[in-house]
mmCIF file of C-alpha atoms in Angstrom:
data_model
loop_
_atom_site.group_PDB
_atom_site.id
_atom_site.type_symbol
_atom_site.label_atom_id
_atom_site.label_comp_id
_atom_site.label_asym_id
_atom_site.label_seq_id
_atom_site.Cartn_x
_atom_site.Cartn_y
_atom_site.Cartn_z
ATOM 1 C CA UNK P 1 188.242 -115.402 17.858
ATOM 2 C CA UNK P 2 188.458 -115.886 21.604
ATOM 3 C CA UNK P 3 191.101 -118.163 23.106
ATOM 4 C CA UNK P 4 189.798 -121.344 24.703
ATOM 5 C CA UNK P 5 190.877 -121.780 28.304
ATOM 6 C CA UNK P 6 189.588 -125.270 29.206
ATOM 7 C CA UNK P 7 188.124 -123.830 32.401
ATOM 8 C CA UNK P 8 185.119 -126.106 32.235
ATOM 9 C CA UNK P 9 186.664 -129.461 33.074
ATOM 10 C CA UNK P 10 184.638 -132.509 34.011
ATOM 11 C CA UNK P 11 182.983 -132.205 37.408
ATOM 12 C CA UNK P 12 181.746 -135.360 39.221
ATOM 13 C CA UNK P 13 178.069 -135.475 40.157
ATOM 14 C CA UNK P 14 178.852 -136.583 43.707
ATOM 15 C CA UNK P 15 180.831 -135.285 46.696
ATOM 16 C CA UNK P 16 183.222 -137.359 48.818
ATOM 17 C CA UNK P 17 183.383 -136.280 52.490
ATOM 18 C CA UNK P 18 186.777 -136.120 54.239
ATOM 19 C CA UNK P 19 185.374 -138.767 56.566
ATOM 20 C CA UNK P 20 185.861 -141.353 53.818
ATOM 21 C CA UNK P 21 189.598 -140.640 53.830
ATOM 22 C CA UNK P 22 189.588 -140.644 57.628
ATOM 23 C CA UNK P 23 187.980 -144.094 57.705
ATOM 24 C CA UNK P 24 190.588 -145.444 55.270
ATOM 25 C CA UNK P 25 193.365 -143.923 57.377
ATOM 26 C CA UNK P 26 192.271 -145.437 60.683
ATOM 27 C CA UNK P 27 191.652 -148.781 58.979
ATOM 28 C CA UNK P 28 195.286 -148.763 57.864
ATOM 29 C CA UNK P 29 196.349 -147.864 61.411
ATOM 30 C CA UNK P 30 194.233 -150.650 62.877
ATOM 31 C CA UNK P 31 192.122 -148.202 64.880
ATOM 32 C CA UNK P 32 188.334 -148.288 65.026
ATOM 33 C CA UNK P 33 186.046 -145.303 65.564
ATOM 34 C CA UNK P 34 185.655 -146.003 69.295
ATOM 35 C CA UNK P 35 189.422 -146.012 69.863
ATOM 36 C CA UNK P 36 189.880 -142.904 67.699
ATOM 37 C CA UNK P 37 187.290 -141.143 69.843
ATOM 38 C CA UNK P 38 189.246 -142.047 72.973
ATOM 39 C CA UNK P 39 192.562 -140.899 71.464
ATOM 40 C CA UNK P 40 191.197 -137.544 70.232
ATOM 41 C CA UNK P 41 188.828 -136.784 73.078
ATOM 42 C CA UNK P 42 185.902 -136.492 70.653
ATOM 43 C CA UNK P 43 182.674 -138.373 71.173
ATOM 44 C CA UNK P 44 182.029 -141.486 69.108
ATOM 45 C CA UNK P 45 178.854 -139.845 67.797
ATOM 46 C CA UNK P 46 180.751 -136.778 66.550
ATOM 47 C CA UNK P 47 183.328 -138.924 64.774
ATOM 48 C CA UNK P 48 180.616 -141.034 63.169
ATOM 49 C CA UNK P 49 178.882 -137.904 61.863
ATOM 50 C CA UNK P 50 182.192 -136.596 60.441
ATOM 51 C CA UNK P 51 183.013 -139.910 58.775
ATOM 52 C CA UNK P 52 179.565 -140.016 57.151
ATOM 53 C CA UNK P 53 179.732 -136.392 56.005
ATOM 54 C CA UNK P 54 176.937 -135.315 58.336
ATOM 55 C CA UNK P 55 179.063 -132.938 60.409
ATOM 56 C CA UNK P 56 181.902 -130.609 59.356
ATOM 57 C CA UNK P 57 185.514 -131.462 60.078
ATOM 58 C CA UNK P 58 186.597 -128.288 61.890
ATOM 59 C CA UNK P 59 190.100 -126.854 62.066
ATOM 60 C CA UNK P 60 190.272 -127.790 65.740
ATOM 61 C CA UNK P 61 189.362 -131.382 64.859
ATOM 62 C CA UNK P 62 191.960 -131.438 62.075
ATOM 63 C CA UNK P 63 194.713 -130.650 64.587
ATOM 64 C CA UNK P 64 193.529 -133.453 66.877
ATOM 65 C CA UNK P 65 193.546 -135.859 63.938
ATOM 66 C CA UNK P 66 197.025 -134.718 62.929
ATOM 67 C CA UNK P 67 198.403 -135.821 66.321
ATOM 68 C CA UNK P 68 196.758 -139.223 66.128
ATOM 69 C CA UNK P 69 197.152 -140.076 62.418
ATOM 70 C CA UNK P 70 200.303 -138.085 61.505
ATOM 71 C CA UNK P 71 198.335 -136.676 58.542
ATOM 72 C CA UNK P 72 198.909 -132.875 58.512
ATOM 73 C CA UNK P 73 195.975 -130.730 59.610
ATOM 74 C CA UNK P 74 196.124 -128.785 56.351
ATOM 75 C CA UNK P 75 195.266 -131.956 54.416
ATOM 76 C CA UNK P 76 192.165 -132.571 56.537
ATOM 77 C CA UNK P 77 191.214 -128.901 56.141
ATOM 78 C CA UNK P 78 191.692 -129.063 52.371
ATOM 79 C CA UNK P 79 189.600 -132.220 52.107
ATOM 80 C CA UNK P 80 186.825 -130.534 54.087
ATOM 81 C CA UNK P 81 186.974 -127.380 51.946
ATOM 82 C CA UNK P 82 186.874 -129.396 48.712
ATOM 83 C CA UNK P 83 183.924 -131.404 50.011
ATOM 84 C CA UNK P 84 181.937 -128.303 50.945
ATOM 85 C CA UNK P 85 182.752 -126.673 47.618
ATOM 86 C CA UNK P 86 181.594 -129.733 45.704
ATOM 87 C CA UNK P 87 178.365 -129.857 47.718
ATOM 88 C CA UNK P 88 177.779 -126.205 46.846
ATOM 89 C CA UNK P 89 178.478 -126.912 43.169
ATOM 90 C CA UNK P 90 175.994 -129.773 43.145
ATOM 91 C CA UNK P 91 173.342 -127.551 44.729
ATOM 92 C CA UNK P 92 174.123 -124.794 42.222
ATOM 93 C CA UNK P 93 173.864 -127.305 39.388
ATOM 94 C CA UNK P 94 170.369 -128.260 40.521
ATOM 95 C CA UNK P 95 169.370 -124.595 40.479
ATOM 96 C CA UNK P 96 170.928 -123.981 37.060
ATOM 97 C CA UNK P 97 169.128 -126.995 35.614
ATOM 98 C CA UNK P 98 165.832 -125.165 36.167
ATOM 99 C CA UNK P 99 166.857 -122.547 33.575
ATOM 100 C CA UNK P 100 168.128 -124.835 30.809
ATOM 101 C CA UNK P 101 165.316 -123.762 28.464
ATOM 102 C CA UNK P 102 166.745 -120.228 28.358
ATOM 103 C CA UNK P 103 169.694 -121.562 26.351
ATOM 104 C CA UNK P 104 167.377 -122.044 23.371
ATOM 105 C CA UNK P 105 167.223 -118.257 23.035
ATOM 106 C CA UNK P 106 171.008 -117.824 23.005
ATOM 107 C CA UNK P 107 173.085 -118.438 19.835
ATOM 108 C CA UNK P 108 175.426 -120.821 21.647
ATOM 109 C CA UNK P 109 176.479 -122.554 18.425
ATOM 110 C CA UNK P 110 177.761 -119.254 17.078
ATOM 111 C CA UNK P 111 179.589 -118.565 20.346
ATOM 112 C CA UNK P 112 181.207 -122.006 20.234
ATOM 113 C CA UNK P 113 182.332 -121.450 16.641
ATOM 114 C CA UNK P 114 183.871 -118.107 17.627
ATOM 115 C CA UNK P 115 185.670 -119.676 20.576
ATOM 116 C CA UNK P 116 183.786 -117.932 23.379
ATOM 117 C CA UNK P 117 182.256 -121.194 24.649
ATOM 118 C CA UNK P 118 183.625 -124.723 24.737
ATOM 119 C CA UNK P 119 181.610 -127.436 23.052
ATOM 120 C CA UNK P 120 179.922 -129.784 25.526
ATOM 121 C CA UNK P 121 176.942 -132.133 25.641
ATOM 122 C CA UNK P 122 176.259 -131.158 29.249
ATOM 123 C CA UNK P 123 173.577 -128.461 29.082
ATOM 124 C CA UNK P 124 174.201 -127.272 32.634
ATOM 125 C CA UNK P 125 177.896 -126.768 31.890
ATOM 126 C CA UNK P 126 176.930 -124.932 28.694
ATOM 127 C CA UNK P 127 174.577 -122.719 30.699
ATOM 128 C CA UNK P 128 177.321 -121.990 33.220
ATOM 129 C CA UNK P 129 179.693 -121.006 30.404
ATOM 130 C CA UNK P 130 177.052 -118.791 28.817
ATOM 131 C CA UNK P 131 176.360 -116.962 32.070
ATOM 132 C CA UNK P 132 180.100 -116.440 32.539
ATOM 133 C CA UNK P 133 180.288 -115.062 28.994
ATOM 134 C CA UNK P 134 177.665 -112.474 29.951
ATOM 135 C CA UNK P 135 179.417 -111.988 33.307
ATOM 136 C CA UNK P 136 176.299 -112.750 35.362
ATOM 137 C CA UNK P 137 175.611 -115.461 37.948
ATOM 138 C CA UNK P 138 172.093 -116.472 36.932
ATOM 139 C CA UNK P 139 169.440 -116.131 34.253
ATOM 140 C CA UNK P 140 167.497 -113.875 36.616
ATOM 141 C CA UNK P 141 170.546 -111.612 36.884
ATOM 142 C CA UNK P 142 170.843 -111.620 33.088
ATOM 143 C CA UNK P 143 167.249 -110.441 32.755
ATOM 144 C CA UNK P 144 167.791 -107.735 35.354
ATOM 145 C CA UNK P 145 170.974 -106.572 33.659
ATOM 146 C CA UNK P 146 169.809 -106.654 30.054
ATOM 147 C CA UNK P 147 166.115 -105.802 30.346
ATOM 148 C CA UNK P 148 165.790 -103.143 33.022
ATOM 149 C CA UNK P 149 165.870 -99.883 31.126
ATOM 150 C CA UNK P 150 169.581 -99.269 30.564
ATOM 151 C CA UNK P 151 169.092 -99.432 26.803
ATOM 152 C CA UNK P 152 167.940 -96.752 24.399
ATOM 153 C CA UNK P 153 166.585 -98.438 21.281
ATOM 154 C CA UNK P 154 166.516 -97.209 17.752
ATOM 155 C CA UNK P 155 164.058 -99.988 17.006
ATOM 156 C CA UNK P 156 161.219 -101.067 14.763
ATOM 157 C CA UNK P 157 159.161 -102.728 17.504
ATOM 158 C CA UNK P 158 158.165 -101.894 21.061
ATOM 159 C CA UNK P 159 160.652 -104.255 22.697
ATOM 160 C CA UNK P 160 161.287 -103.890 26.421
ATOM 161 C CA UNK P 161 164.641 -105.645 26.441
ATOM 162 C CA UNK P 162 167.320 -106.911 24.125
ATOM 163 C CA UNK P 163 166.783 -110.055 22.105
ATOM 164 C CA UNK P 164 169.341 -112.668 23.210
ATOM 165 C CA UNK P 165 170.999 -112.553 19.791
ATOM 166 C CA UNK P 166 171.431 -108.803 19.979
ATOM 167 C CA UNK P 167 172.648 -109.049 23.565
ATOM 168 C CA UNK P 168 175.171 -111.679 22.474
ATOM 169 C CA UNK P 169 176.473 -109.466 19.685
ATOM 170 C CA UNK P 170 176.736 -106.530 22.073
ATOM 171 C CA UNK P 171 178.585 -108.627 24.666
ATOM 172 C CA UNK P 172 181.091 -109.754 22.015
ATOM 173 C CA UNK P 173 181.643 -106.089 21.196
ATOM 174 C CA UNK P 174 182.144 -105.288 24.888
ATOM 175 C CA UNK P 175 184.716 -108.043 25.281
ATOM 176 C CA UNK P 176 186.565 -106.748 22.243
ATOM 177 C CA UNK P 177 186.409 -103.194 23.585
ATOM 178 C CA UNK P 178 187.790 -104.301 26.942
ATOM 179 C CA UNK P 179 190.932 -105.529 25.179
ATOM 180 C CA UNK P 180 191.520 -102.268 23.295
ATOM 181 C CA UNK P 181 193.799 -99.775 25.022
ATOM 182 C CA UNK P 182 192.610 -96.192 24.724
ATOM 183 C CA UNK P 183 193.553 -92.800 26.109
ATOM 184 C CA UNK P 184 191.325 -91.186 28.730
ATOM 185 C CA UNK P 185 188.235 -89.871 26.969
ATOM 186 C CA UNK P 186 188.329 -86.282 25.784
ATOM 187 C CA UNK P 187 185.161 -84.888 24.233
ATOM 188 C CA UNK P 188 187.160 -82.218 22.421
ATOM 189 C CA UNK P 189 189.619 -84.743 20.960
ATOM 190 C CA UNK P 190 186.838 -87.123 19.962
ATOM 191 C CA UNK P 191 184.843 -84.383 18.222
ATOM 192 C CA UNK P 192 187.995 -83.560 16.249
ATOM 193 C CA UNK P 193 188.546 -87.266 15.487
ATOM 194 C CA UNK P 194 185.003 -87.568 14.128
ATOM 195 C CA UNK P 195 185.563 -84.617 11.796
ATOM 196 C CA UNK P 196 188.810 -86.158 10.589
ATOM 197 C CA UNK P 197 187.137 -89.541 10.117
ATOM 198 C CA UNK P 198 184.868 -88.145 7.412
ATOM 199 C CA UNK P 199 187.848 -87.805 5.082
ATOM 200 C CA UNK P 200 188.353 -91.579 5.321
ATOM 201 C CA UNK P 201 185.004 -92.349 3.659
ATOM 202 C CA UNK P 202 186.662 -92.458 0.242
ATOM 203 C CA UNK P 203 189.094 -95.189 1.347
ATOM 204 C CA UNK P 204 188.739 -98.973 1.405
ATOM 205 C CA UNK P 205 188.288 -100.872 4.704
ATOM 206 C CA UNK P 206 191.873 -102.125 4.504
ATOM 207 C CA UNK P 207 192.998 -98.499 4.544
ATOM 208 C CA UNK P 208 190.515 -96.804 6.853
ATOM 209 C CA UNK P 209 189.949 -99.428 9.584
ATOM 210 C CA UNK P 210 193.399 -99.208 11.248
ATOM 211 C CA UNK P 211 193.335 -95.424 10.944
ATOM 212 C CA UNK P 212 189.852 -95.197 12.460
ATOM 213 C CA UNK P 213 190.706 -97.513 15.347
ATOM 214 C CA UNK P 214 193.774 -95.451 16.246
ATOM 215 C CA UNK P 215 192.048 -92.111 15.713
ATOM 216 C CA UNK P 216 189.227 -93.074 18.069
ATOM 217 C CA UNK P 217 191.476 -94.814 20.624
ATOM 218 C CA UNK P 218 193.607 -91.685 20.943
ATOM 219 C CA UNK P 219 190.493 -89.805 22.053
ATOM 220 C CA UNK P 220 189.182 -92.468 24.465
ATOM 221 C CA UNK P 221 186.840 -94.526 22.277
ATOM 222 C CA UNK P 222 187.269 -98.232 21.505
ATOM 223 C CA UNK P 223 185.985 -98.905 17.991
ATOM 224 C CA UNK P 224 184.802 -102.492 17.493
ATOM 225 C CA UNK P 225 183.791 -103.939 14.138
ATOM 226 C CA UNK P 226 181.925 -107.135 14.958
ATOM 227 C CA UNK P 227 180.630 -109.826 12.556
ATOM 228 C CA UNK P 228 176.885 -110.313 12.773
ATOM 229 C CA UNK P 229 175.091 -112.924 14.820
ATOM 230 C CA UNK P 230 172.711 -114.753 12.509
ATOM 231 C CA UNK P 231 169.222 -113.354 12.997
ATOM 232 C CA UNK P 232 170.471 -110.458 15.110
ATOM 233 C CA UNK P 233 169.426 -107.449 13.065
ATOM 234 C CA UNK P 234 171.521 -104.753 14.656
ATOM 235 C CA UNK P 235 173.412 -101.963 12.930
ATOM 236 C CA UNK P 236 175.492 -100.654 15.787
ATOM 237 C CA UNK P 237 175.695 -99.680 19.423
ATOM 238 C CA UNK P 238 177.327 -97.153 21.715
ATOM 239 C CA UNK P 239 177.998 -97.363 25.426
ATOM 240 C CA UNK P 240 180.467 -96.420 28.131
ATOM 241 C CA UNK P 241 182.780 -99.164 29.390
ATOM 242 C CA UNK P 242 183.960 -96.864 32.189
ATOM 243 C CA UNK P 243 183.682 -93.127 32.940
ATOM 244 C CA UNK P 244 186.803 -92.521 30.844
ATOM 245 C CA UNK P 245 186.353 -95.136 28.107
ATOM 246 C CA UNK P 246 183.587 -95.336 25.520
ATOM 247 C CA UNK P 247 182.755 -98.039 22.991
ATOM 248 C CA UNK P 248 181.321 -97.799 19.501
ATOM 249 C CA UNK P 249 180.396 -101.090 17.830
ATOM 250 C CA UNK P 250 179.387 -101.515 14.195
ATOM 251 C CA UNK P 251 177.906 -104.706 12.788
ATOM 252 C CA UNK P 252 179.789 -106.179 9.822
ATOM 253 C CA UNK P 253 176.772 -107.390 7.901
ATOM 254 C CA UNK P 254 177.924 -106.923 4.313
ATOM 255 C CA UNK P 255 177.172 -103.241 4.683
ATOM 256 C CA UNK P 256 177.036 -100.770 1.836
ATOM 257 C CA UNK P 257 179.377 -97.887 2.526
ATOM 258 C CA UNK P 258 176.582 -95.346 3.069
ATOM 259 C CA UNK P 259 175.018 -97.488 5.822
ATOM 260 C CA UNK P 260 178.361 -98.239 7.478
ATOM 261 C CA UNK P 261 179.426 -94.606 7.724
ATOM 262 C CA UNK P 262 175.994 -93.373 8.773
ATOM 263 C CA UNK P 263 175.914 -95.995 11.551
ATOM 264 C CA UNK P 264 179.406 -95.044 12.704
ATOM 265 C CA UNK P 265 178.598 -91.342 12.979
ATOM 266 C CA UNK P 266 175.180 -92.069 14.497
ATOM 267 C CA UNK P 267 176.887 -93.909 17.363
ATOM 268 C CA UNK P 268 179.518 -91.173 17.630
ATOM 269 C CA UNK P 269 176.664 -88.722 18.138
ATOM 270 C CA UNK P 270 175.490 -90.699 21.171
ATOM 271 C CA UNK P 271 178.969 -90.654 22.697
ATOM 272 C CA UNK P 272 179.341 -86.915 22.190
ATOM 273 C CA UNK P 273 175.860 -85.779 23.147
ATOM 274 C CA UNK P 274 174.033 -88.304 25.330
ATOM 275 C CA UNK P 275 174.152 -89.743 28.845
ATOM 276 C CA UNK P 276 176.945 -92.084 29.895
ATOM 277 C CA UNK P 277 174.439 -94.193 31.824
ATOM 278 C CA UNK P 278 172.629 -95.569 28.767
ATOM 279 C CA UNK P 279 173.519 -98.160 26.162
ATOM 280 C CA UNK P 280 172.347 -97.087 22.719
ATOM 281 C CA UNK P 281 171.326 -99.894 20.374
ATOM 282 C CA UNK P 282 170.507 -99.246 16.716
ATOM 283 C CA UNK P 283 168.161 -101.877 15.282
ATOM 284 C CA UNK P 284 165.944 -99.781 13.024
ATOM 285 C CA UNK P 285 163.506 -96.887 13.275
ATOM 286 C CA UNK P 286 162.716 -95.100 16.523
ATOM 287 C CA UNK P 287 160.805 -92.026 17.607
ATOM 288 C CA UNK P 288 163.111 -91.627 20.620
ATOM 289 C CA UNK P 289 164.377 -88.014 20.449
ATOM 290 C CA UNK P 290 167.898 -89.162 21.352
ATOM 291 C CA UNK P 291 167.935 -91.439 18.329
ATOM 292 C CA UNK P 292 166.655 -88.709 16.033
ATOM 293 C CA UNK P 293 169.317 -86.392 17.434
ATOM 294 C CA UNK P 294 171.983 -89.010 16.650
ATOM 295 C CA UNK P 295 170.543 -89.378 13.132
ATOM 296 C CA UNK P 296 170.758 -85.633 12.621
ATOM 297 C CA UNK P 297 174.336 -85.611 13.895
ATOM 298 C CA UNK P 298 175.274 -88.339 11.395
ATOM 299 C CA UNK P 299 173.524 -86.568 8.506
ATOM 300 C CA UNK P 300 175.166 -83.228 9.216
ATOM 301 C CA UNK P 301 178.593 -84.750 9.831
ATOM 302 C CA UNK P 302 178.560 -86.537 6.493
ATOM 303 C CA UNK P 303 176.845 -83.753 4.540
ATOM 304 C CA UNK P 304 177.071 -80.377 6.301
ATOM 305 C CA UNK P 305 173.955 -78.203 6.265
ATOM 306 C CA UNK P 306 175.700 -75.746 3.950
ATOM 307 C CA UNK P 307 175.294 -78.280 1.133
ATOM 308 C CA UNK P 308 171.663 -79.247 1.765
ATOM 309 C CA UNK P 309 170.297 -76.662 -0.667
ATOM 310 C CA UNK P 310 172.176 -78.378 -3.484
ATOM 311 C CA UNK P 311 170.717 -81.818 -2.832
ATOM 312 C CA UNK P 312 167.422 -81.301 -4.663
ATOM 313 C CA UNK P 313 169.263 -80.520 -7.918
ATOM 314 C CA UNK P 314 171.702 -83.434 -7.634
ATOM 315 C CA UNK P 315 170.066 -86.137 -9.727
ATOM 316 C CA UNK P 316 172.610 -87.295 -12.281
ATOM 317 C CA UNK P 317 175.745 -89.367 -11.949
ATOM 318 C CA UNK P 318 177.904 -86.411 -12.944
ATOM 319 C CA UNK P 319 176.180 -84.137 -10.432
ATOM 320 C CA UNK P 320 176.626 -86.692 -7.638
ATOM 321 C CA UNK P 321 180.316 -87.149 -8.391
ATOM 322 C CA UNK P 322 180.857 -83.388 -8.487
ATOM 323 C CA UNK P 323 179.070 -82.657 -5.203
ATOM 324 C CA UNK P 324 180.598 -85.648 -3.393
ATOM 325 C CA UNK P 325 184.054 -84.465 -4.417
ATOM 326 C CA UNK P 326 183.260 -80.949 -3.234
ATOM 327 C CA UNK P 327 182.024 -82.219 0.149
ATOM 328 C CA UNK P 328 184.889 -84.699 0.451
ATOM 329 C CA UNK P 329 182.885 -87.904 0.892
ATOM 330 C CA UNK P 330 182.397 -91.130 -1.054
ATOM 331 C CA UNK P 331 179.763 -90.759 -3.821
ATOM 332 C CA UNK P 332 177.823 -93.739 -2.458
ATOM 333 C CA UNK P 333 177.148 -91.869 0.784
ATOM 334 C CA UNK P 334 175.607 -89.006 -1.164
ATOM 335 C CA UNK P 335 173.513 -91.453 -3.216
ATOM 336 C CA UNK P 336 172.201 -92.990 0.007
ATOM 337 C CA UNK P 337 171.185 -89.574 1.318
ATOM 338 C CA UNK P 338 169.480 -88.626 -1.956
ATOM 339 C CA UNK P 339 167.550 -91.895 -1.933
ATOM 340 C CA UNK P 340 166.523 -91.334 1.679
ATOM 341 C CA UNK P 341 165.277 -87.843 0.792
ATOM 342 C CA UNK P 342 163.364 -89.351 -2.186
ATOM 343 C CA UNK P 343 165.319 -87.139 -4.567
ATOM 344 C CA UNK P 344 166.491 -90.345 -6.216
ATOM 345 C CA UNK P 345 164.636 -93.625 -6.463
ATOM 346 C CA UNK P 346 166.150 -96.491 -4.482
ATOM 347 C CA UNK P 347 166.976 -98.143 -7.801
ATOM 348 C CA UNK P 348 168.989 -95.192 -9.098
ATOM 349 C CA UNK P 349 172.788 -94.777 -9.114
ATOM 350 C CA UNK P 350 173.411 -97.778 -6.841
ATOM 351 C CA UNK P 351 176.619 -98.656 -8.756
ATOM 352 C CA UNK P 352 178.140 -95.600 -7.070
ATOM 353 C CA UNK P 353 177.695 -97.298 -3.715
ATOM 354 C CA UNK P 354 180.389 -99.631 -2.450
ATOM 355 C CA UNK P 355 179.677 -102.906 -0.679
ATOM 356 C CA UNK P 356 182.406 -103.517 1.843
ATOM 357 C CA UNK P 357 184.018 -106.933 1.913
ATOM 358 C CA UNK P 358 185.117 -107.748 5.445
ATOM 359 C CA UNK P 359 187.714 -110.319 6.403
ATOM 360 C CA UNK P 360 188.855 -111.634 9.798
ATOM 361 C CA UNK P 361 186.159 -109.712 11.629
ATOM 362 C CA UNK P 362 186.947 -106.393 9.966
#
């Protein structure tokens, strides 16, 4: 869970010009605006505009006021800066208010529960927090960043950009990846790490997760196991955080072990074989050749081609256990492959599969 920072404190819906403080100051000194104009050399009109917030209080003016009022110039300058900042915030708030409806697409409740957003009844403040979470300045920038072709989809529909729920899940993964220290990426080391990872398929999550995270980190890949966002049907994703740091994210959605490991190696295939400029998102079937290539990589990593000839004759529990042991993978992974190839029915030998129970986000 993210740590709350209380960044989003209450902001007034009005701005107080430094002229208000100036008027109070000269009142206490028993000086009116006309006399102040004479003492500073400014025109009465200029002073009136400053006092009413219609003209800026410049640094030159602040030094003149310092000599007359004994209030340091830096205080007048700070009051002016705070006033201008608050005016800008009020203008920005008006602009943000036009995009409030977009929040309905974002799972803000989930983000609040996970500690990424602070609970508030102010929708504009909530929108500001949400944009900061995505590290963009506006909804328009969000659409440009998340919908303009940087994603390769393994998808079941012809979507042109990420659903907000999927984007939210991916952003959580990115934030987690940013906090993971890794070595500079080495394709050779990562390829070796992937081969070694296959031997972990017979272990439980409590055993293999810390080993996987370290194995991948040592080769430049941040492995993130991220709980699902309700309604966000995503299996996994792969992308480059920087030229020397990659990220693989896997959704913790009560996965059976065959799906988990296939997803992991599918994403590893993207990191090893595809462009660093794309983000690869796995949400189902795709005819994209890059996705099929990643599928093939996962299949052949889990069950090398040398064993494919034996698959058609592997139909009993005993045969599955024997071949899985020979390959060095969990029997459930082999069952999943046999079901996919229609060698087994989807109702057969499912007890050999293992449903992972995740705790504390993996």
